[in-house]
mmCIF file of C-alpha atoms and ligand atoms in Angstrom:
data_model
loop_
_atom_site.group_PDB
_atom_site.id
_atom_site.type_symbol
_atom_site.label_atom_id
_atom_site.label_comp_id
_atom_site.label_asym_id
_atom_site.label_seq_id
_atom_site.Cartn_x
_atom_site.Cartn_y
_atom_site.Cartn_z
ATOM 1 C CA VAL A 1 26.182 6.070 -16.796
ATOM 2 C CA SER A 2 23.273 3.807 -17.457
ATOM 3 C CA GLU A 3 22.379 2.610 -20.909
ATOM 4 C CA LEU A 4 18.982 1.627 -22.244
ATOM 5 C CA ARG A 5 18.785 -1.168 -24.748
ATOM 6 C CA VAL A 6 15.933 -2.588 -26.749
ATOM 7 C CA ASP A 7 16.029 -6.258 -27.578
ATOM 8 C CA PRO A 8 15.864 -6.564 -31.386
ATOM 9 C CA ILE A 9 13.588 -9.571 -31.228
ATOM 10 C CA THR A 10 11.096 -8.770 -28.490
ATOM 11 C CA GLY A 11 11.354 -4.984 -28.223
ATOM 12 C CA ARG A 12 12.016 -5.447 -24.478
ATOM 13 C CA TRP A 13 13.851 -2.621 -22.701
ATOM 14 C CA VAL A 14 16.809 -3.336 -20.442
ATOM 15 C CA ILE A 15 18.679 -0.842 -18.268
ATOM 16 C CA PHE A 16 22.404 -1.473 -17.946
ATOM 17 C CA THR A 17 24.194 -0.035 -14.927
ATOM 18 C CA PRO A 18 27.879 -0.962 -15.372
ATOM 19 C CA ASP A 19 29.019 1.890 -13.063
ATOM 20 C CA HIS A 20 27.058 0.744 -10.043
ATOM 21 C CA THR A 21 29.084 -0.592 -7.155
ATOM 22 C CA ARG A 22 28.868 -4.356 -7.114
ATOM 23 C CA ARG A 23 28.880 -5.563 -3.557
ATOM 24 C CA SER A 24 29.401 -9.209 -2.794
ATOM 25 C CA THR A 25 25.783 -9.299 -1.557
ATOM 26 C CA ASP A 26 24.643 -8.414 -5.091
ATOM 27 C CA PHE A 27 25.417 -11.990 -6.011
ATOM 28 C CA THR A 28 23.746 -14.783 -4.120
ATOM 29 C CA PRO A 29 25.989 -17.675 -3.058
ATOM 30 C CA PRO A 30 25.840 -21.075 -4.793
ATOM 31 C CA SER A 31 22.943 -23.324 -3.960
ATOM 32 C CA PRO A 32 22.931 -25.124 -0.592
ATOM 33 C CA LEU A 33 20.578 -27.802 -2.035
ATOM 34 C CA ARG A 34 21.394 -31.311 -0.810
ATOM 35 C CA SER A 35 18.951 -34.117 -1.387
ATOM 36 C CA ASP A 36 19.642 -37.602 -0.077
ATOM 37 C CA PRO A 37 20.327 -40.318 -2.698
ATOM 38 C CA ALA A 38 18.839 -42.908 -0.298
ATOM 39 C CA SER A 39 15.386 -41.364 -0.676
ATOM 40 C CA CYS A 40 15.836 -39.803 -4.140
ATOM 41 C CA PRO A 41 13.068 -40.920 -6.522
ATOM 42 C CA PHE A 42 15.371 -40.357 -9.523
ATOM 43 C CA CYS A 43 18.210 -42.624 -8.371
ATOM 44 C CA GLU A 44 18.762 -46.023 -9.971
ATOM 45 C CA GLY A 45 16.992 -48.738 -7.991
ATOM 46 C CA HIS A 46 14.092 -46.417 -7.053
ATOM 47 C CA GLU A 47 12.174 -46.856 -10.315
ATOM 48 C CA GLU A 48 9.013 -47.761 -8.395
ATOM 49 C CA LEU A 49 8.912 -44.210 -6.999
ATOM 50 C CA THR A 50 8.213 -42.692 -10.415
ATOM 51 C CA GLY A 51 5.401 -43.235 -12.891
ATOM 52 C CA ASN A 52 5.789 -45.619 -15.835
ATOM 53 C CA GLU A 53 8.693 -44.656 -18.020
ATOM 54 C CA LEU A 54 7.867 -43.016 -21.345
ATOM 55 C CA LEU A 55 11.351 -43.321 -22.848
ATOM 56 C CA ALA A 56 14.682 -44.672 -21.628
ATOM 57 C CA TRP A 57 18.259 -45.244 -22.741
ATOM 58 C CA ARG A 58 19.057 -48.813 -21.734
ATOM 59 C CA PRO A 59 22.375 -49.789 -23.325
ATOM 60 C CA GLY A 60 22.197 -53.405 -22.104
ATOM 61 C CA GLY A 61 18.571 -53.815 -23.175
ATOM 62 C CA SER A 62 17.376 -54.047 -19.560
ATOM 63 C CA GLU A 63 13.694 -54.323 -18.670
ATOM 64 C CA ARG A 64 11.400 -51.245 -18.490
ATOM 65 C CA ASN A 65 10.958 -49.572 -15.093
ATOM 66 C CA ARG A 66 13.913 -51.568 -13.729
ATOM 67 C CA PRO A 67 17.580 -50.627 -13.066
ATOM 68 C CA GLY A 68 20.157 -50.678 -15.874
ATOM 69 C CA TRP A 69 19.521 -47.320 -17.553
ATOM 70 C CA HIS A 70 21.473 -44.174 -18.355
ATOM 71 C CA LEU A 71 18.461 -41.901 -18.845
ATOM 72 C CA ARG A 72 14.716 -42.153 -18.236
ATOM 73 C CA VAL A 73 11.721 -39.962 -19.049
ATOM 74 C CA VAL A 74 8.750 -40.249 -16.678
ATOM 75 C CA PRO A 75 5.553 -38.258 -16.103
ATOM 76 C CA ASN A 76 5.889 -35.423 -13.579
ATOM 77 C CA ARG A 77 4.395 -36.527 -10.270
ATOM 78 C CA GLU A 78 2.706 -33.145 -9.845
ATOM 79 C CA PRO A 79 2.005 -32.177 -13.431
ATOM 80 C CA VAL A 80 0.804 -28.671 -14.178
ATOM 81 C CA LEU A 81 -0.812 -29.977 -17.392
ATOM 82 C CA ARG A 82 -2.110 -33.398 -18.475
ATOM 83 C CA VAL A 83 -2.810 -35.009 -21.869
ATOM 84 C CA GLU A 84 -5.933 -36.630 -20.440
ATOM 85 C CA SER A 85 -7.499 -33.187 -19.973
ATOM 86 C CA HIS A 86 -9.639 -31.303 -22.467
ATOM 87 C CA LEU A 87 -9.218 -27.750 -23.609
ATOM 88 C CA GLY A 88 -12.941 -27.059 -23.303
ATOM 89 C CA SER A 89 -13.816 -23.410 -22.634
ATOM 90 C CA ASP A 90 -16.790 -22.392 -20.534
ATOM 91 C CA GLY A 91 -17.424 -19.630 -23.036
ATOM 92 C CA ALA A 92 -17.282 -16.689 -20.617
ATOM 93 C CA LEU A 93 -15.941 -13.601 -22.378
ATOM 94 C CA LEU A 94 -14.156 -11.903 -19.513
ATOM 95 C CA PHE A 95 -13.050 -14.769 -17.311
ATOM 96 C CA GLN A 96 -12.394 -17.571 -19.779
ATOM 97 C CA ARG A 97 -11.547 -20.939 -18.295
ATOM 98 C CA PHE A 98 -9.842 -23.815 -20.058
ATOM 99 C CA GLY A 99 -9.020 -27.357 -19.049
ATOM 100 C CA GLY A 100 -5.405 -28.149 -18.121
ATOM 101 C CA LEU A 101 -4.601 -29.940 -21.373
ATOM 102 C CA GLY A 102 -0.917 -30.603 -22.044
ATOM 103 C CA ALA A 103 1.956 -32.753 -20.914
ATOM 104 C CA HIS A 104 4.484 -32.353 -18.149
ATOM 105 C CA GLU A 105 7.348 -34.834 -18.140
ATOM 106 C CA VAL A 106 10.630 -35.214 -16.280
ATOM 107 C CA ILE A 107 13.843 -36.214 -17.993
ATOM 108 C CA ILE A 108 16.070 -37.991 -15.444
ATOM 109 C CA GLU A 109 19.348 -37.177 -17.120
ATOM 110 C CA SER A 110 21.633 -39.663 -15.401
ATOM 111 C CA ALA A 111 21.382 -42.669 -13.097
ATOM 112 C CA ARG A 112 23.990 -41.032 -10.879
ATOM 113 C CA HIS A 113 22.790 -38.559 -8.251
ATOM 114 C CA GLU A 114 26.027 -36.561 -8.196
ATOM 115 C CA ASP A 115 26.236 -35.990 -11.953
ATOM 116 C CA SER A 116 25.847 -32.595 -13.580
ATOM 117 C CA TRP A 117 26.061 -31.280 -17.149
ATOM 118 C CA THR A 118 29.639 -30.230 -16.501
ATOM 119 C CA THR A 119 30.765 -33.620 -15.140
ATOM 120 C CA MET A 120 28.767 -35.820 -17.546
ATOM 121 C CA THR A 121 30.382 -36.862 -20.843
ATOM 122 C CA VAL A 122 29.370 -34.864 -23.892
ATOM 123 C CA GLU A 123 27.650 -38.068 -25.145
ATOM 124 C CA ALA A 124 25.539 -38.116 -21.977
ATOM 125 C CA VAL A 125 24.535 -34.461 -22.441
ATOM 126 C CA SER A 126 23.718 -35.198 -26.112
ATOM 127 C CA ARG A 127 21.512 -38.027 -24.895
ATOM 128 C CA VAL A 128 19.534 -35.529 -22.798
ATOM 129 C CA LEU A 129 18.906 -33.405 -25.897
ATOM 130 C CA TRP A 130 18.023 -36.589 -27.790
ATOM 131 C CA ALA A 131 15.382 -37.378 -25.122
ATOM 132 C CA TRP A 132 13.938 -33.844 -25.411
ATOM 133 C CA ARG A 133 13.741 -34.247 -29.191
ATOM 134 C CA GLU A 134 12.209 -37.743 -29.129
ATOM 135 C CA ARG A 135 9.554 -36.766 -26.586
ATOM 136 C CA MET A 136 8.681 -33.632 -28.563
ATOM 137 C CA ARG A 137 8.366 -35.674 -31.754
ATOM 138 C CA ASP A 138 6.095 -38.150 -29.997
ATOM 139 C CA LEU A 139 3.885 -35.535 -28.283
ATOM 140 C CA LYS A 140 3.551 -33.569 -31.537
ATOM 141 C CA ARG A 141 1.346 -36.323 -32.910
ATOM 142 C CA ASP A 142 -1.338 -34.868 -30.610
ATOM 143 C CA VAL A 143 -2.409 -31.938 -32.773
ATOM 144 C CA ARG A 144 -4.043 -30.191 -29.796
ATOM 145 C CA LEU A 145 -0.569 -29.431 -28.427
ATOM 146 C CA LYS A 146 0.761 -26.207 -29.939
ATOM 147 C CA SER A 147 4.111 -25.584 -28.337
ATOM 148 C CA PHE A 148 6.826 -26.983 -26.127
ATOM 149 C CA VAL A 149 9.046 -25.526 -23.486
ATOM 150 C CA VAL A 150 11.899 -27.516 -22.014
ATOM 151 C CA LEU A 151 13.323 -26.179 -18.762
ATOM 152 C CA LYS A 152 16.153 -27.127 -16.515
ATOM 153 C CA ASN A 153 16.585 -25.696 -13.028
ATOM 154 C CA HIS A 154 19.985 -26.335 -11.512
ATOM 155 C CA GLY A 155 20.368 -25.494 -7.823
ATOM 156 C CA ALA A 156 17.787 -24.485 -5.223
ATOM 157 C CA LEU A 157 18.141 -20.811 -6.073
ATOM 158 C CA ALA A 158 17.174 -21.609 -9.658
ATOM 159 C CA GLY A 159 14.055 -23.422 -8.443
ATOM 160 C CA ALA A 160 15.265 -27.040 -8.394
ATOM 161 C CA ARG A 161 13.740 -29.244 -5.680
ATOM 162 C CA LEU A 162 16.117 -32.171 -6.168
ATOM 163 C CA ASP A 163 19.785 -32.043 -6.998
ATOM 164 C CA HIS A 164 19.633 -35.246 -9.049
ATOM 165 C CA PRO A 165 20.191 -33.974 -12.630
ATOM 166 C CA HIS A 166 16.876 -33.588 -14.410
ATOM 167 C CA SER A 167 14.942 -31.357 -16.793
ATOM 168 C CA GLN A 168 11.251 -30.833 -17.468
ATOM 169 C CA LEU A 169 9.306 -30.846 -20.683
ATOM 170 C CA LEU A 170 6.001 -29.023 -20.998
ATOM 171 C CA ALA A 171 3.724 -29.361 -24.000
ATOM 172 C CA MET A 172 1.012 -26.720 -24.116
ATOM 173 C CA PRO A 173 -2.170 -26.074 -26.088
ATOM 174 C CA PHE A 174 -1.207 -22.390 -26.351
ATOM 175 C CA VAL A 175 1.971 -20.400 -26.969
ATOM 176 C CA PRO A 176 3.433 -19.246 -23.629
ATOM 177 C CA PRO A 177 4.048 -15.474 -23.209
ATOM 178 C CA GLN A 178 7.839 -15.484 -23.481
ATOM 179 C CA LEU A 179 7.770 -17.515 -26.675
ATOM 180 C CA ALA A 180 4.819 -15.462 -27.981
ATOM 181 C CA GLU A 181 6.778 -12.275 -27.333
ATOM 182 C CA GLU A 182 9.763 -13.607 -29.291
ATOM 183 C CA LEU A 183 7.486 -14.796 -32.088
ATOM 184 C CA GLU A 184 5.726 -11.444 -32.396
ATOM 185 C CA GLY A 185 9.052 -9.636 -32.514
ATOM 186 C CA ALA A 186 10.468 -12.063 -35.072
ATOM 187 C CA GLU A 187 7.328 -11.656 -37.184
ATOM 188 C CA ARG A 188 7.584 -7.862 -37.050
ATOM 189 C CA GLN A 189 11.205 -8.043 -38.174
ATOM 190 C CA PHE A 190 10.375 -10.544 -40.889
ATOM 191 C CA LYS A 191 7.668 -8.289 -42.298
ATOM 192 C CA ALA A 192 10.097 -5.362 -42.408
ATOM 193 C CA LYS A 193 13.179 -7.164 -43.715
ATOM 194 C CA ALA A 194 11.958 -10.443 -45.236
ATOM 195 C CA HIS A 195 14.492 -12.498 -43.328
ATOM 196 C CA CYS A 196 14.896 -14.198 -39.967
ATOM 197 C CA VAL A 197 16.123 -11.777 -37.263
ATOM 198 C CA PHE A 198 17.948 -14.591 -35.454
ATOM 199 C CA CYS A 199 19.936 -15.374 -38.639
ATOM 200 C CA GLU A 200 20.795 -11.667 -38.889
ATOM 201 C CA ILE A 201 21.922 -11.605 -35.246
ATOM 202 C CA VAL A 202 24.129 -14.672 -35.775
ATOM 203 C CA GLN A 203 25.755 -13.034 -38.798
ATOM 204 C CA GLN A 204 26.232 -9.639 -37.122
ATOM 205 C CA GLU A 205 27.526 -11.053 -33.846
ATOM 206 C CA LEU A 206 30.113 -13.189 -35.637
ATOM 207 C CA GLN A 207 31.216 -10.135 -37.598
ATOM 208 C CA LEU A 208 31.339 -7.758 -34.594
ATOM 209 C CA ASN A 209 32.881 -10.399 -32.318
ATOM 210 C CA GLN A 210 32.150 -8.454 -29.098
ATOM 211 C CA ARG A 211 29.513 -10.691 -27.552
ATOM 212 C CA VAL A 212 30.625 -14.067 -28.931
ATOM 213 C CA ILE A 213 31.567 -16.488 -26.161
ATOM 214 C CA ALA A 214 32.393 -19.453 -28.412
ATOM 215 C CA SER A 215 31.542 -20.737 -31.876
ATOM 216 C CA ASP A 216 32.146 -23.641 -34.218
ATOM 217 C CA ASP A 217 30.854 -24.392 -37.710
ATOM 218 C CA ARG A 218 27.390 -25.353 -36.453
ATOM 219 C CA MET A 219 26.655 -23.340 -33.306
ATOM 220 C CA LEU A 220 27.218 -19.929 -31.779
ATOM 221 C CA THR A 221 27.280 -19.157 -28.034
ATOM 222 C CA LEU A 222 26.734 -15.469 -27.338
ATOM 223 C CA ALA A 223 25.846 -12.967 -24.651
ATOM 224 C CA PRO A 224 22.700 -11.341 -26.118
ATOM 225 C CA PHE A 225 22.784 -7.588 -26.822
ATOM 226 C CA ALA A 226 19.950 -6.840 -24.372
ATOM 227 C CA SER A 227 20.802 -9.495 -21.745
ATOM 228 C CA ARG A 228 18.240 -9.438 -18.935
ATOM 229 C CA LEU A 229 20.529 -10.944 -16.291
ATOM 230 C CA PRO A 230 24.315 -10.924 -15.733
ATOM 231 C CA PHE A 231 25.978 -13.607 -17.867
ATOM 232 C CA GLU A 232 22.790 -14.520 -19.733
ATOM 233 C CA SER A 233 23.925 -16.677 -22.668
ATOM 234 C CA TRP A 234 22.293 -18.151 -25.753
ATOM 235 C CA VAL A 235 23.281 -21.163 -27.814
ATOM 236 C CA VAL A 236 21.997 -20.700 -31.377
ATOM 237 C CA PRO A 237 22.434 -22.872 -34.494
ATOM 238 C CA ARG A 238 24.255 -20.902 -37.197
ATOM 239 C CA GLU A 239 22.053 -22.263 -39.943
ATOM 240 C CA HIS A 240 18.355 -21.341 -39.982
ATOM 241 C CA ALA A 241 16.096 -23.904 -38.279
ATOM 242 C CA ALA A 242 12.711 -23.095 -36.761
ATOM 243 C CA ARG A 243 12.368 -26.216 -34.658
ATOM 244 C CA PHE A 244 14.754 -28.048 -32.395
ATOM 245 C CA GLU A 245 12.794 -31.289 -32.771
ATOM 246 C CA ASP A 246 13.406 -31.372 -36.537
ATOM 247 C CA GLY A 247 17.180 -31.316 -36.072
ATOM 248 C CA PRO A 248 19.505 -34.249 -36.905
ATOM 249 C CA ASP A 249 21.715 -36.079 -34.375
ATOM 250 C CA GLU A 250 24.795 -34.059 -35.429
ATOM 251 C CA LEU A 251 23.083 -30.839 -34.368
ATOM 252 C CA LEU A 252 22.179 -32.313 -30.961
ATOM 253 C CA GLU A 253 25.816 -33.259 -30.447
ATOM 254 C CA ALA A 254 27.009 -29.807 -31.511
ATOM 255 C CA ALA A 255 24.514 -28.119 -29.170
ATOM 256 C CA ALA A 256 25.467 -30.412 -26.258
ATOM 257 C CA LYS A 257 29.141 -29.576 -26.793
ATOM 258 C CA CYS A 258 28.409 -25.830 -26.743
ATOM 259 C CA ILE A 259 26.192 -25.958 -23.656
ATOM 260 C CA GLN A 260 28.722 -27.990 -21.725
ATOM 261 C CA ASP A 261 31.532 -25.662 -22.795
ATOM 262 C CA LEU A 262 29.495 -22.646 -21.665
ATOM 263 C CA LEU A 263 28.591 -24.211 -18.292
ATOM 264 C CA ARG A 264 32.254 -25.042 -17.668
ATOM 265 C CA ARG A 265 33.118 -21.408 -18.386
ATOM 266 C CA LEU A 266 30.376 -20.243 -15.988
ATOM 267 C CA ASP A 267 31.585 -22.691 -13.316
ATOM 268 C CA ALA A 268 35.164 -21.473 -13.650
ATOM 269 C CA THR A 269 34.151 -17.816 -13.507
ATOM 270 C CA LEU A 270 31.269 -17.766 -11.057
ATOM 271 C CA LEU A 271 31.937 -20.748 -8.756
ATOM 272 C CA GLN A 272 29.259 -23.158 -9.979
ATOM 273 C CA PRO A 273 26.291 -20.795 -10.058
ATOM 274 C CA PRO A 274 22.682 -21.988 -9.971
ATOM 275 C CA PHE A 275 21.186 -21.605 -13.444
ATOM 276 C CA ASN A 276 18.110 -22.088 -15.599
ATOM 277 C CA VAL A 277 18.098 -23.457 -19.120
ATOM 278 C CA ALA A 278 15.161 -22.930 -21.491
ATOM 279 C CA LEU A 279 14.715 -24.328 -24.983
ATOM 280 C CA HIS A 280 12.681 -22.161 -27.339
ATOM 281 C CA SER A 281 11.433 -23.926 -30.460
ATOM 282 C CA ALA A 282 8.817 -22.678 -32.958
ATOM 283 C CA PRO A 283 5.212 -23.666 -32.244
ATOM 284 C CA ALA A 284 3.380 -26.065 -34.561
ATOM 285 C CA SER A 285 2.102 -23.412 -37.017
ATOM 286 C CA PRO A 286 3.776 -23.622 -40.480
ATOM 287 C CA ASP A 287 3.460 -19.799 -40.803
ATOM 288 C CA VAL A 288 6.448 -19.303 -38.545
ATOM 289 C CA ASP A 289 8.918 -21.641 -40.301
ATOM 290 C CA ALA A 290 10.847 -18.834 -42.010
ATOM 291 C CA LEU A 291 10.833 -16.318 -39.177
ATOM 292 C CA PHE A 292 11.524 -18.255 -35.956
ATOM 293 C CA HIS A 293 14.866 -19.858 -35.107
ATOM 294 C CA TRP A 294 15.267 -22.277 -32.206
ATOM 295 C CA HIS A 295 17.789 -21.507 -29.474
ATOM 296 C CA ILE A 296 18.693 -22.426 -25.927
ATOM 297 C CA GLU A 297 18.829 -19.707 -23.272
ATOM 298 C CA ILE A 298 21.059 -20.202 -20.225
ATOM 299 C CA LEU A 299 20.381 -17.866 -17.307
ATOM 300 C CA PRO A 300 22.758 -17.993 -14.319
ATOM 301 C CA ARG A 301 20.937 -16.951 -11.138
ATOM 302 C CA LEU A 302 23.433 -14.543 -9.645
ATOM 303 C CA THR A 303 21.285 -11.610 -8.658
ATOM 304 C CA ARG A 304 17.817 -11.380 -7.254
ATOM 305 C CA VAL A 305 15.438 -10.015 -9.860
ATOM 306 C CA SER A 306 14.445 -6.586 -8.561
ATOM 307 C CA GLY A 307 10.910 -5.442 -7.838
ATOM 308 C CA LEU A 308 11.161 -3.378 -10.996
ATOM 309 C CA GLY A 309 11.834 -6.562 -12.957
ATOM 310 C CA TRP A 310 8.929 -8.477 -11.492
ATOM 311 C CA GLY A 311 6.556 -5.540 -11.417
ATOM 312 C CA SER A 312 7.204 -4.026 -14.803
ATOM 313 C CA GLY A 313 9.194 -6.515 -16.867
ATOM 314 C CA VAL A 314 12.017 -3.958 -17.034
ATOM 315 C CA PHE A 315 15.266 -5.677 -16.103
ATOM 316 C CA VAL A 316 18.181 -3.903 -14.477
ATOM 317 C CA ASN A 317 21.461 -5.583 -15.381
ATOM 318 C CA PRO A 318 24.768 -4.482 -13.804
ATOM 319 C CA VAL A 319 26.926 -6.491 -16.250
ATOM 320 C CA PRO A 320 27.023 -5.455 -19.939
ATOM 321 C CA PRO A 321 27.081 -8.513 -22.246
ATOM 322 C CA GLU A 322 30.347 -7.355 -23.862
ATOM 323 C CA GLU A 323 32.027 -7.663 -20.450
ATOM 324 C CA ALA A 324 30.326 -10.997 -19.699
ATOM 325 C CA ALA A 325 31.404 -12.411 -23.081
ATOM 326 C CA GLN A 326 34.991 -11.261 -22.541
ATOM 327 C CA VAL A 327 35.168 -12.866 -19.082
ATOM 328 C CA LEU A 328 33.668 -16.135 -20.338
ATOM 329 C CA ARG A 329 35.891 -16.245 -23.430
ATOM 330 C CA ASP A 330 38.942 -15.974 -21.176
ATOM 331 C CA ALA A 331 37.612 -18.414 -18.559
ATOM 332 C CA LEU A 332 39.130 -21.680 -19.809
HETATM 333 ZN ZN1 LIG B 1 19.156 -39.227 -7.026
HETATM 334 ZN ZN1 LIG B 2 17.032 -17.951 -38.729
#
């Protein structure tokens, strides 16, 4: 029997098909991506292959754009948006055009090509979140930039082009559709109930304890009620906070610990699956402080999104989140 679910935040419909036969071909194999460290632009010693560094963690105080770092942030070589652009509109009503204003940066998360978030120390993963936060804080001074999305693609099947560990930060002069959808839903819920829907979900999920994967006193890792993909997982702070970039160091460390714990559970269960990570933080508007709640979404890429998913935005998910949460809870 299939089950229809509506996401409480976005109103998105998801069809669950737990009874369907799951063939091995339903799940794509782990990524075959192999890039060569000798020609990798992100490896230590190849600093001249990237643009000027915007931020770095250099424990020995080494010189900029030289070896001796643990983490670097550089401009994307093929940016989709640039801060040097203008948002000027040509004024057409139907086909409006805007300049490609924004920022597109790459966080090189480790000097070591073979590292990953599961093999790095929790301090090193915290440092990645620190870099996201520091870059967001810096870019926010440009008031034309309205929102941020931080993405990580791990494995070729998740869209990564290099297997050197890295993530991407995009600052945009508009609110991207996925974030806008969550914001609209959160606003609708706030108007009806006068509280943050994410806070309510955190409370309810902890009480129900069916979709909780892990939790500590600061963070909750859960399989969301209307998961779009098998083993979709969210890391959410337990206390209300609209913006990731406003968080203190302790929260970064707590989030890093949870993400690493989750990825280790996914690795143990699903044989190191390719995955995407997305950080959703409230846009710059103060109107959304009470109703939006930052979170990190982790999406393992196990199945191909069906034509129905791409064509209609209706996802078909063969694994109910209660089952996914159970498997991941028992994984370690
Ligand atoms: Zn490399
Ligand atoms: Zn909240």
